Structures are given as structure tokens and as C-alpha cells.
Short mmCIF file of C-alpha atoms in Angstrom, two decimals:
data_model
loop_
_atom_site.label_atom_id
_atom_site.label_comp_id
_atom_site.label_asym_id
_atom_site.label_seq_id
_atom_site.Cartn_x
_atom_site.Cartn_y
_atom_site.Cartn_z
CA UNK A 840 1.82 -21.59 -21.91
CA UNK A 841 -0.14 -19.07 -19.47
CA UNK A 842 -1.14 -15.85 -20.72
CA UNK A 843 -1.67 -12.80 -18.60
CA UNK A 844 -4.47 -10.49 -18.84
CA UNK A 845 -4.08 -7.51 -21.34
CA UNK A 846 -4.90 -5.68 -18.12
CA UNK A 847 -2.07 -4.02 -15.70
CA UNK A 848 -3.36 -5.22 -12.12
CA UNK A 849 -1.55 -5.85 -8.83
CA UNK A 850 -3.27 -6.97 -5.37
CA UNK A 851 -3.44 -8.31 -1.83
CA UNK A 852 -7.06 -9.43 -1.83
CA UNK A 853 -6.43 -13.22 -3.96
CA UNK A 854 -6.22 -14.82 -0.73
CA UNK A 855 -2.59 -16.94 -1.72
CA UNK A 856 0.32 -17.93 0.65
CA UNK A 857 2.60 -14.13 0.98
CA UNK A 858 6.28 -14.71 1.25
CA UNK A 859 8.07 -11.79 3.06
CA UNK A 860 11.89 -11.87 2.31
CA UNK A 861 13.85 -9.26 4.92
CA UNK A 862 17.50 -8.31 3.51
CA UNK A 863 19.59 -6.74 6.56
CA UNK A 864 23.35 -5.71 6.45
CA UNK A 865 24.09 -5.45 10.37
CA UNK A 866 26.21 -3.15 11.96
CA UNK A 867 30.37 -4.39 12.65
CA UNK A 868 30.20 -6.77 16.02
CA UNK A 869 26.87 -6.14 16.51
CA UNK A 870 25.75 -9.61 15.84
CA UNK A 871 24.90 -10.96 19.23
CA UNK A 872 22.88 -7.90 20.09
CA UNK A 873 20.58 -9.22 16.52
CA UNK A 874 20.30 -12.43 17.69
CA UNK A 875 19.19 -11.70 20.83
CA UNK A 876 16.43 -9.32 19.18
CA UNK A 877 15.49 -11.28 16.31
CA UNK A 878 14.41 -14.25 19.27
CA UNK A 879 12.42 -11.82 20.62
CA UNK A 880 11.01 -11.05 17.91
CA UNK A 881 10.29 -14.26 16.60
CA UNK A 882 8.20 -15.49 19.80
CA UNK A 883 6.12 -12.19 19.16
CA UNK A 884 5.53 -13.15 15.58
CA UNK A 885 5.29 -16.81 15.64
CA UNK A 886 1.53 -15.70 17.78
CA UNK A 887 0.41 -13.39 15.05
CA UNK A 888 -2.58 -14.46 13.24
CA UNK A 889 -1.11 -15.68 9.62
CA UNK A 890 1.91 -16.11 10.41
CA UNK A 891 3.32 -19.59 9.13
CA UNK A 892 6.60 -19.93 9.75
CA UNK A 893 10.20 -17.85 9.31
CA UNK A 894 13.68 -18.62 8.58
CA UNK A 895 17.17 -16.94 9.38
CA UNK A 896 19.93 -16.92 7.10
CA UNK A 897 23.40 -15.46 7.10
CA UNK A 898 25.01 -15.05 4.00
CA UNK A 899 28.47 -17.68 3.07
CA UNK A 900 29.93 -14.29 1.38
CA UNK A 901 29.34 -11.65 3.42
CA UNK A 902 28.41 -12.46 7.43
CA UNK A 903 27.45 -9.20 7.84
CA UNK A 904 24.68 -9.62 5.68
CA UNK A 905 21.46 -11.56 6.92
CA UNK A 906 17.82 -12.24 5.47
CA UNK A 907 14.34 -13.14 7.22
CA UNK A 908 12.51 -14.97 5.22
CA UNK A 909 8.40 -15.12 6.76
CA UNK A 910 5.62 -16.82 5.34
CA UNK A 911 1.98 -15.76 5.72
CA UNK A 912 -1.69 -17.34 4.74
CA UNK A 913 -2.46 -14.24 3.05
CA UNK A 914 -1.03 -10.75 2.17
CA UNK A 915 -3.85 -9.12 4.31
CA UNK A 916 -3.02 -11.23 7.72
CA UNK A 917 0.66 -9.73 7.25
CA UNK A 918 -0.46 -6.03 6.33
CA UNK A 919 -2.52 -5.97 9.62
CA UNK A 920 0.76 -6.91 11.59
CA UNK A 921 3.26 -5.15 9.55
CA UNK A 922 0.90 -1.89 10.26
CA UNK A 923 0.27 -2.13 13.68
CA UNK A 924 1.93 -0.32 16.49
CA UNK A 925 2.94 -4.04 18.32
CA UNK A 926 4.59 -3.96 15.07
CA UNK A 927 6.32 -1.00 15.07
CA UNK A 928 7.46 -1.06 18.70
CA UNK A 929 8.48 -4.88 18.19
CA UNK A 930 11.18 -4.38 15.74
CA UNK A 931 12.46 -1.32 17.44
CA UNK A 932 15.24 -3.21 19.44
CA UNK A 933 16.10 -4.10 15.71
CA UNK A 934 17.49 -0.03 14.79
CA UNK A 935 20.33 -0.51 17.49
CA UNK A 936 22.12 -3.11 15.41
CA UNK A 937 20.71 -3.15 11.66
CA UNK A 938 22.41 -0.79 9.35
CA UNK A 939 20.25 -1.18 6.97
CA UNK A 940 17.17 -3.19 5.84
CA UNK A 941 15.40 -3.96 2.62
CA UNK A 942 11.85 -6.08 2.62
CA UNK A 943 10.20 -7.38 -0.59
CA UNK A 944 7.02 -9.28 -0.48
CA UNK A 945 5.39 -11.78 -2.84
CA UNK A 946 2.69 -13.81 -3.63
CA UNK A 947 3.59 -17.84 -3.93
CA UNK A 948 2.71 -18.93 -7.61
CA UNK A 949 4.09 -22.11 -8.04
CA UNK A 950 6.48 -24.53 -5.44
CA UNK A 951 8.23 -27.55 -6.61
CA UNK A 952 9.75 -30.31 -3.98
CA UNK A 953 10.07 -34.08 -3.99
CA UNK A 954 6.70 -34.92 -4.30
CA UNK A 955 6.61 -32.90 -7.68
CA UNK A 956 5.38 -29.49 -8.46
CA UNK A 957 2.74 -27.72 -6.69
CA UNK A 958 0.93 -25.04 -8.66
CA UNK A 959 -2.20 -23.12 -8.41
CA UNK A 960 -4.84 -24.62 -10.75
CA UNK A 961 -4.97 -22.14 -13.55
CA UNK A 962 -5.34 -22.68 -17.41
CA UNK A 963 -3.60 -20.87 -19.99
CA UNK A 964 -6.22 -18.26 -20.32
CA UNK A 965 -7.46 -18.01 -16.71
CA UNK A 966 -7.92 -14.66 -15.22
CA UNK A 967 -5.14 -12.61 -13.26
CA UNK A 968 -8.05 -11.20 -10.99
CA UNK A 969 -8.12 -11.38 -7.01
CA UNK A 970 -10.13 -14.27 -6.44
CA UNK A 971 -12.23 -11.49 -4.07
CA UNK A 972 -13.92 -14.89 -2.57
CA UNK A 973 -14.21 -15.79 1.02
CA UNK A 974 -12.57 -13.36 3.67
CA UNK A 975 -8.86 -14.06 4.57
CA UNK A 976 -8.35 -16.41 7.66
CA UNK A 977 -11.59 -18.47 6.70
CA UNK A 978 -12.07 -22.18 6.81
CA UNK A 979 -10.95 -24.61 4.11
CA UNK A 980 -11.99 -28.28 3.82
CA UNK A 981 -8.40 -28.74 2.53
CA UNK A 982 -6.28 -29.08 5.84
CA UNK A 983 -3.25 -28.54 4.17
CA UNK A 984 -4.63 -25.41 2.09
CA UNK A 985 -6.05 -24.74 5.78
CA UNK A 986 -2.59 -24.73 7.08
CA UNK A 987 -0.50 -23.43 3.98
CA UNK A 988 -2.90 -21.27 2.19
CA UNK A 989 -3.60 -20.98 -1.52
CA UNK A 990 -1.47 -20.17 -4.32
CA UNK A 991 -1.80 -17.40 -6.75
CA UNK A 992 -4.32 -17.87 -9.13
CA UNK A 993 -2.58 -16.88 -12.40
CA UNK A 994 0.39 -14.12 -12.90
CA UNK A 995 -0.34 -10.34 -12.75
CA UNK A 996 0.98 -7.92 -15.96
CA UNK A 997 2.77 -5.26 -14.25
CA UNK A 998 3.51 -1.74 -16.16
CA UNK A 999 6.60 -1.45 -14.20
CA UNK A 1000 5.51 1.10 -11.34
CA UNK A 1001 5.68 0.78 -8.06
CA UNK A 1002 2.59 2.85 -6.20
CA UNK A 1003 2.82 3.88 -2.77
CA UNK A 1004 1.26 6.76 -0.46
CA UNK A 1005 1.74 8.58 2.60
CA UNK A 1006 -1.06 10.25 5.30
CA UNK A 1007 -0.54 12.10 8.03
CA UNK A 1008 -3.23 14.59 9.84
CA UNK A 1009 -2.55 18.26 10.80
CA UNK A 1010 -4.24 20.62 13.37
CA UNK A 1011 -7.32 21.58 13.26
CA UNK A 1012 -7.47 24.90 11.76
CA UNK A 1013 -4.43 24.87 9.62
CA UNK A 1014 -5.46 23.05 6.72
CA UNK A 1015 -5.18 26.16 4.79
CA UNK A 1016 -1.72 27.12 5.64
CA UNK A 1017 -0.70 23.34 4.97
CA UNK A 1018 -2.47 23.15 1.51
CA UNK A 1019 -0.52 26.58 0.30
CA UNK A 1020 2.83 25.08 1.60
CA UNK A 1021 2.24 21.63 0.04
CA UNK A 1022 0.80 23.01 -3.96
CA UNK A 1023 4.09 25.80 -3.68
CA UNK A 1024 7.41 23.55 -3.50
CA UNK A 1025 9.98 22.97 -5.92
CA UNK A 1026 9.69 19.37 -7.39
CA UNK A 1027 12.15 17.80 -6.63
CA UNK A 1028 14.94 16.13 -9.48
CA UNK A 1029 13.06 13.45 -11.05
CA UNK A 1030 15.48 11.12 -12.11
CA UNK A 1031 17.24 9.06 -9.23
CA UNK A 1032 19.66 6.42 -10.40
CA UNK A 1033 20.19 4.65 -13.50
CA UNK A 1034 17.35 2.26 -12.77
CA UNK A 1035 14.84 4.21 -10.71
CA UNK A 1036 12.28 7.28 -11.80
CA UNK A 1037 9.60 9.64 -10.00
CA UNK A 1038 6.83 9.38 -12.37
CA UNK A 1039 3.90 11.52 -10.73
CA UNK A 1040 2.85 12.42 -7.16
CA UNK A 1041 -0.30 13.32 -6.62
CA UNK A 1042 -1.38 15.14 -3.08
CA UNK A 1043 -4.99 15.63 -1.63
CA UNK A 1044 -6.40 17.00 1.49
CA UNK A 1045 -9.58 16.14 3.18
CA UNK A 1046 -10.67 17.95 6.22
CA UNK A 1047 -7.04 17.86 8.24
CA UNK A 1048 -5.96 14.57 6.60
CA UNK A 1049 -3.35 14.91 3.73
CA UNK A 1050 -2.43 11.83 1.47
CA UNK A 1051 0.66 11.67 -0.94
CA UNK A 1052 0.42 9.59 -3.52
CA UNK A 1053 3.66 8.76 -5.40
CA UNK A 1054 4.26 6.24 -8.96
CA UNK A 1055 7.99 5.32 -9.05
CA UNK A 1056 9.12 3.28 -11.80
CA UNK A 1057 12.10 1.22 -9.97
CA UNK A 1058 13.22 1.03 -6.36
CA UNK A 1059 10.89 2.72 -4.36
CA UNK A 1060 13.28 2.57 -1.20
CA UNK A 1061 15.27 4.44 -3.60
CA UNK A 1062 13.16 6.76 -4.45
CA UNK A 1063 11.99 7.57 -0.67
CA UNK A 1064 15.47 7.96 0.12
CA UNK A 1065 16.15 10.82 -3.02
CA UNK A 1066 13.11 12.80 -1.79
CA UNK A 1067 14.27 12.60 1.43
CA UNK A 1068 17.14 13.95 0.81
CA UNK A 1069 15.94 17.01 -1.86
CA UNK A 1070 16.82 20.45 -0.13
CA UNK A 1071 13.23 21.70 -1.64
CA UNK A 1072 11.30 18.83 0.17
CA UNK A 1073 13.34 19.33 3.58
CA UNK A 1074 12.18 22.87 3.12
CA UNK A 1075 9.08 22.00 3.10
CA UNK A 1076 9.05 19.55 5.72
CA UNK A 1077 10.20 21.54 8.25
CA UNK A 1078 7.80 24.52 7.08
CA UNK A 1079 5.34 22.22 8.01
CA UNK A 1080 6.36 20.48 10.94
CA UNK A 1081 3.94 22.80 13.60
CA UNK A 1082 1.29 21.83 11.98
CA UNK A 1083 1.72 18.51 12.55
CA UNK A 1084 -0.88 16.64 15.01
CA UNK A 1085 1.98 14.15 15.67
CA UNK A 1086 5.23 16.19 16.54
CA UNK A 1087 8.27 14.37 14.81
CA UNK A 1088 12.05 15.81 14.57
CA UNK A 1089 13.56 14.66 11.22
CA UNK A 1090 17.12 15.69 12.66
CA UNK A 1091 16.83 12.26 14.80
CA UNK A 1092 16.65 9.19 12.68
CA UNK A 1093 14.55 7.54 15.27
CA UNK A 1094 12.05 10.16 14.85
CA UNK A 1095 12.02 10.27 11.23
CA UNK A 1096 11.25 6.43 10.98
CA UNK A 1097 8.80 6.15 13.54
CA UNK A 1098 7.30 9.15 11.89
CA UNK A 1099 6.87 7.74 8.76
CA UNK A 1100 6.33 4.16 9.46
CA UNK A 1101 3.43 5.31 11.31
CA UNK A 1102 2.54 7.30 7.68
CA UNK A 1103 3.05 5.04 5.33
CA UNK A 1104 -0.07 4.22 2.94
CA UNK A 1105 0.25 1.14 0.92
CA UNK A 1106 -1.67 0.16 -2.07
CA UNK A 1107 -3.39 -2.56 -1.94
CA UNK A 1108 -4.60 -3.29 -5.28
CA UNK A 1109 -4.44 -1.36 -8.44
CA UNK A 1110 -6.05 -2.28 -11.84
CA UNK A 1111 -5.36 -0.22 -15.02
CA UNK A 1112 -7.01 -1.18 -18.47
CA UNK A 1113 -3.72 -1.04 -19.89
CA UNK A 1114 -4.44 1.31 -22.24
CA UNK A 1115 -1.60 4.49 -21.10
CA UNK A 1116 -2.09 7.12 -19.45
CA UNK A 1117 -4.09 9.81 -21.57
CA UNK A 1118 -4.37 13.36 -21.31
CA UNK A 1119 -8.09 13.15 -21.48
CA UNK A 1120 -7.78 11.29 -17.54
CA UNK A 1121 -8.94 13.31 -14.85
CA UNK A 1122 -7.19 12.39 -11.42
CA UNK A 1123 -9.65 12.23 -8.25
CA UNK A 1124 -9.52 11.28 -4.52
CA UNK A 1125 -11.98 9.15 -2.64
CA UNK A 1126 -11.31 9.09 1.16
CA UNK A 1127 -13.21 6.30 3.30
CA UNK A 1128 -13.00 6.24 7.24
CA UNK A 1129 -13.58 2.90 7.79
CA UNK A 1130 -15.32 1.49 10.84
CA UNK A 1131 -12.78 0.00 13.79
CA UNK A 1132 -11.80 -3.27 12.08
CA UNK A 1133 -13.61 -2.69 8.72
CA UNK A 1134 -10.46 -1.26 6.69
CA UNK A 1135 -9.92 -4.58 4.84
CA UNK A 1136 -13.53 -5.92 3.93
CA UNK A 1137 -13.65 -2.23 2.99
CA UNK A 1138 -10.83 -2.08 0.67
CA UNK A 1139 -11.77 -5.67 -0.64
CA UNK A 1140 -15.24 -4.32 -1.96
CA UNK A 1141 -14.23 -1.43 -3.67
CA UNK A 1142 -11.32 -3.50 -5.17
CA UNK A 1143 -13.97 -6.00 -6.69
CA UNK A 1144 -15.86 -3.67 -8.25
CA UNK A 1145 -12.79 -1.59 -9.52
CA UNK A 1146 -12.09 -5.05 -11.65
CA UNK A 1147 -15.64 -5.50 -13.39
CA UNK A 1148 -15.30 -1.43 -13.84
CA UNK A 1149 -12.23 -1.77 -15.88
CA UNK A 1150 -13.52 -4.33 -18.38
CA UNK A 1151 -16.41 -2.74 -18.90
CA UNK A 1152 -16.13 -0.86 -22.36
CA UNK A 1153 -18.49 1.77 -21.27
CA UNK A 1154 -17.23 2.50 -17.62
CA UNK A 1155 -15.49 6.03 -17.36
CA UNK A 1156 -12.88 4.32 -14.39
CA UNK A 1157 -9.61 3.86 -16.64
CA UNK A 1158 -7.59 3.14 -13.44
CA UNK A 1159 -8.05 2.38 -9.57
CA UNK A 1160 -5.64 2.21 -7.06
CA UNK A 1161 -7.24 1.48 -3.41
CA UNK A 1162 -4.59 2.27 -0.48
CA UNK A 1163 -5.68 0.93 3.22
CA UNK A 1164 -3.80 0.97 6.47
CA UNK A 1165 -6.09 -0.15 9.49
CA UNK A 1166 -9.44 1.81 9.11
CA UNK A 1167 -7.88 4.62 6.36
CA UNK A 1168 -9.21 3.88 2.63
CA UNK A 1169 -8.09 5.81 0.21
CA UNK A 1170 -9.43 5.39 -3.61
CA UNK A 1171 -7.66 7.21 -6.00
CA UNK A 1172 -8.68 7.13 -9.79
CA UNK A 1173 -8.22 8.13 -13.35
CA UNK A 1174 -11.34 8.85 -14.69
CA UNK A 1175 -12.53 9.52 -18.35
CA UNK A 1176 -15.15 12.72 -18.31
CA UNK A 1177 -17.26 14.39 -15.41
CA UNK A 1178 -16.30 12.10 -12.02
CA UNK A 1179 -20.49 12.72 -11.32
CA UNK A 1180 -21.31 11.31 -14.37
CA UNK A 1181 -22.00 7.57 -13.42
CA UNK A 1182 -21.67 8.37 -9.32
CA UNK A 1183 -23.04 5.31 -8.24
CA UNK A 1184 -19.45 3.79 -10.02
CA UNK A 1185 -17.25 6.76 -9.12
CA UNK A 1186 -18.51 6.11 -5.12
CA UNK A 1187 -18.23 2.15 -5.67
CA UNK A 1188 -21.52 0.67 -4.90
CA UNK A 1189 -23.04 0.33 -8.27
CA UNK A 1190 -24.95 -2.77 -8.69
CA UNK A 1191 -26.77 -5.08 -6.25
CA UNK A 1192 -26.71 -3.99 -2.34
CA UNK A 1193 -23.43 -2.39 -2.69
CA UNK A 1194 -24.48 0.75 -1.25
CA UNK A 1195 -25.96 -0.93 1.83
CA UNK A 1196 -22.42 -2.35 2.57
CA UNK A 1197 -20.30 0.45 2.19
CA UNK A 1198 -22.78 2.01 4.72
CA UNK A 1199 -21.93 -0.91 6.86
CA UNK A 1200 -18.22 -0.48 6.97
CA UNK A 1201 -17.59 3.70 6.79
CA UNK A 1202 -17.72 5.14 10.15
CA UNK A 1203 -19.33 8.22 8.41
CA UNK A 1204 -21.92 7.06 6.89
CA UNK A 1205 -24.28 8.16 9.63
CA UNK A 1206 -27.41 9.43 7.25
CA UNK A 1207 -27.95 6.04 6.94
CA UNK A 1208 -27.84 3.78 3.36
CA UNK A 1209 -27.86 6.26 0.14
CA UNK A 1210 -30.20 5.26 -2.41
CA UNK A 1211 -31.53 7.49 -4.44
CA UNK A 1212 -29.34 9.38 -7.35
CA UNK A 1213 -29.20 12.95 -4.88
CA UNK A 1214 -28.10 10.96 -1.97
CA UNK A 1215 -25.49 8.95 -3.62
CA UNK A 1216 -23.99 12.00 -5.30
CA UNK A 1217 -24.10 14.03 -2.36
CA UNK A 1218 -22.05 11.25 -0.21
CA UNK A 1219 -19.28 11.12 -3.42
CA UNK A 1220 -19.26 14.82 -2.68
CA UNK A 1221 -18.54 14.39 0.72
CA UNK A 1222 -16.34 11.94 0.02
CA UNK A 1223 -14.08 13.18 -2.64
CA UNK A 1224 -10.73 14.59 -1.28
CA UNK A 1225 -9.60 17.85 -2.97
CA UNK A 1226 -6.58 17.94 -5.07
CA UNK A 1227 -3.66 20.35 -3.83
CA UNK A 1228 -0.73 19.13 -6.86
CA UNK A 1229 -0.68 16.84 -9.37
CA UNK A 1230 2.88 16.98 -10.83
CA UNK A 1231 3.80 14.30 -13.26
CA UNK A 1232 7.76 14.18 -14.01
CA UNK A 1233 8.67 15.06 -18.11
CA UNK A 1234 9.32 11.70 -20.46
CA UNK A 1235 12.72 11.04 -20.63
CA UNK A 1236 15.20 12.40 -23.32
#
């Protein structure tokens, strides 16, 4: 029997095999025009670095209804893809005949064939941790692990939320206005459907970079659709649209999804001790401009030392959730007492030469390697991102 660890933890960084399932429901006689596209699209993808192999289905109920399935060597080799703006002008072609599309993405566990099962090598008490080992893409003696990639170490224990975050930047100069607009809407109607929640969003500026950071408990399509759709947040939206450094008309669909394709902010990997969330948690911001090409081995350290920080008794960090897109890192946590108490932790170079590296990979870190207790406080200062709302939604009836 396998156990999971008492601790709530999700993440990209364990190095196993990612399988990327695409649901589409295509519009009436517009399956040629897909076909056409998805070959396209498949010669671009089938280049990719990661990419394994992909299947297309069409279902025997409904032939209007389709699904992509893609396999990767790691969840980090299809994050750089999915992210990138080959990516979003590949699957343009794609908005002309899809009506609508729905992508889920997991780690591969276990596989069973002919030859028997296939599992990952884990006992019943191993850990649920990333693995944090090797960089994704590297060598393996194994040429079949080499070719396949790993399985999942062990399962995760989930607490049922789905964490996601968007950034955008605005001009120069208008950060103020923005932050006034942004802490003075409405929230908007928490509940969504019968299955799906808005548990908190959390928003932070730093300098003219804004981050949303949003727990849903259910369907977080769902739940990006609701907001959408919430005459408060179109208020605000379009109260803050000339601020924007990248002009975007909601009106035109096109817009809108280029717009926020562009801003989406995914987390990467979250660990919780799994204790609840506690009044006595303070929420803070930790924003990391990562060198060109340095967002992942960026996000990878300050995941591994977000996992020894949670099970240690004596650590303030109760929860960590790191978001990355290319060279953005964001760090948000839930900390227990002053944030400067321990901020060697708070930062996430305590221990060893951590500091050294995180020097290494921020493309602001140009006072050179902080050392002493001043220095590293004063470059948590710099980094922390300042809070504009933290709404969470009431418990349910």
C-alpha cells in the first residue's frame, strides 16, 4: 500500500514523463480546416525539445468532439513550449475552427502493457518530493529512460486547490493610479457552479509589474471564465486598460486570448505543511527577474529549499508556491511571524552556497553575492513585492 506524505505538495521539477491531454469540441463543418492545422502543427511540435510523441482522436459519440493527447520527457520541456510565443502564434490557425478547448496535464505514475506493469520504484513510505536531481533534458545511462523519461516518484496529497497567477506590466509612471484601481473593486461572486469556488486572490505590485494570484477549489477554466464575465471586474479592466504597456481590446476575443495567454503565470510547485490555513499567516511576495534562460534552474532552487523549509519544525515558511514563465519568478508565501525574521530563508538561499547561485541566475543581482546578514536583508527588501488586496472568499454556509 503507498502512503502519501502528510504534506500538501504539487510540482513540475520531479523530472517524470508529462502527459498533456487536449479536449476540443470543433466548430459544425469545420473539420477539414482542423486537420489541415493540427498537421501543421504537429511538424512544429514533433521538433520541440521534449516532445515524445502525440496522438489524435475523434470521439465514436460525438465527431465533433476531438482530443490531443502529447507526451513530454518532463513537465519543464513542455512549460518552455507551451509559454513561448512560437507557441502562441502556432496554435493560432487553431481559433478559426475550435469552439472550444480544455487541456489537463499530468505526471505518468504507473503504465501497464504486455510486458507487465511499469512503475516508478517507490516503497510504501517513500517521499512525494520533486526528485530536484539532475536538470531536465540531461543524460541517462538508461536508453529507454533516455528516450521515455522517468516516472513519478510517489503520489502527491493534494488539498483540492487549483493555484494559478496572472502578470502583466503597466507604464511607467502609473503604478499608482493602477494600485488604487486594483485594492478598490467589488469582489466578485465567489461561488461559481456546484463544483467550483474562488477561495482567495491575492494581488502585488512591484515597480510596474502586477501579479494576480488566484486559489480556486474546482475548475479553474471555470473559474477564469466567471471572473471574466463579473460586471465589477470588466469595470475594472477597462479602467485600466491605458495603462497597459501591451494595448489589448477585450471586446475582440482574439485580443482577449492573446492578451492573456501572453499573462498567464503558472505555478510550478507548491508545498504546504498541511496544517490549514491560520489566521496567524502573513501573506508575502517575492519577485525574481531571472537571467535570459535562467527562469527554470531558478524556480527549481527555490522549490528545493521550500521542501526542507516545510519539514523543518522551526522554519516560519508554512506554505510556498513558486510561479515561473520564461525569466519571471514569482515566490509567494505564508509565513508565521516577522517575514525578516530568518531572511536568509524568507529570500531562499539559506544554507551552503545558496546565495552565490541565486546571484547567478537573477538579472538584478548586480551588487554582486549577498553575504552578510545587512546585505541579505536588504536584497529581500528589494525583492519583496508589495501587497495591493488580499481578499479571501467567506466559508461556505
Amino acid at each position: 500500500m503507498t502512503t502519501l506524505s502528510e504534506r500538501i505538495s504539487q510540482s513540475a521539477f520531479d523530472d517524470s514523463r508529462l502527459r498533456v491531454v487536449l479536449l476540443l469540441d470543433l466548430y459544425d463543418g469545420a473539420q477539414n480546416q482542423f486537420l489541415e492545422v493540427y498537421e501543421d502543427l504537429h511538424k512544429q511540435v514533433s521538433s520541440v525539445p521534449g516532445h515524445i510523441r502525440d496522438e489524435l482522436c475523434q470521439s465514436i459519440e460525438n465527431p465533433s468532439q476531438w482530443l490531443i493527447t502529447s507526451e513530454w520527457e518532463s513537465a519543464p520541456r513542455f512549460l518552455a513550449w507551451v509559454n513561448s510565443e512560437e507557441h502562441v502564434a502556432s496554435v493560432q490557425p487553431l481559433h478559426g475552427c475550435v469552439r472550444d478547448t480544455r487541456s489537463l496535464r499530468f505526471s505518468v505514475l504507473r503504465e501497464t502493457g504486455r510486458d507487465g506493469p511499469a512503475t516508478a520504484a517507490f516503497s510504501p513510505g517513500a517521499s512525494a518530493g520533486p526528485a530536484f536531481g539532475p536538470a531536465f533534458g540531461s543524460a541517462s545511462a538508461d536508453g529507454q529512460e533516455r528516450s521515455r523519461g522517468r516516472l513519478q516518484v510517489a503520489p502527491r496529497r493534494g488539498d483540492g486547490v487549483v493555484r494559478h497567477a496572472l502578470t502583466f506590466t503597466v507604464k511607467p509612471g502609473s503604478e499608482a493610479v493602477v494600485a488604487e484601481l486594483l485594492s478598490g473593486y467589488a469582489s466578485p461572486e465567489a461561488q461559481v457552479d456546484e463544483h467550483t469556488r474562488l477561495r482567495r486572490s491575492s494581488l502585488f505590485m512591484h515597480g510596474n509589474r502586477v501579479v494576480r494570484a488566484m486559489e480556486v477549489e474546482g475548475d479553474l477554466l471555470a473559474a477564469l471564465r466567471h471572473v471574466a464575465l463579473q460586471p465589477e471586474v470588466r469595470a475594472l479592466e477597462e479602467a485600466i486598460n491605458p495603462y497597459l504597456e501591451q494595448d489589448r481590446d477585450l471586446s475582440d476575443p482574439g485580443s482577449a486570448r492573446t492578451f492573456f495567454t501572453r499573462a498567464a503565470l503558472p505555478a510550478v510547485h507548491h508545498v504546504a505543511a498541511g496544517g490549514g490555513e491560520s489566521p496567524q499567516l502573513a501573506r508575502h511576495a517575492l519577485f525574481y527577474p531571472a537571467k535570459k534562460g535562467c527562469g527554470t534552474e531558478l524556480a527549481r532552487l527555490l522549490a528545493a529549499q521550500d521542501e526542507a523549509a516545510v519539514d523543518d519544525a522551526a522554519s516560519p515558511i508554512e506554505a510556498s508556491t513558486v510561479f515561473q514563465r520564461d525569466d519571471v519568478v514569482v515566490r509567494l508565501l505564508d509565513l508565521r511571524g516577522p517575514h525578516d525574521a530568518r531572511p536568509a530563508l524568507t529570500l531562499g538561499v539559506e544554507g551552503g552556497h545558496k546565495a552565490a547561485v541565486l546571484a547567478r541566475l537573477l538579472d538584478s543581482a548586480k551588487d554582486g553575492v549577498p553575504t552578510t546578514h545587512q546585505e541579505i536583508s536588504r536584497f529581500l527588501e528589494r525583492s519583496e513585492m508589495r501587497l495591493i488586496t488580499d481578499r479571501r472568499s467567506p466559508d461556505r454556509a
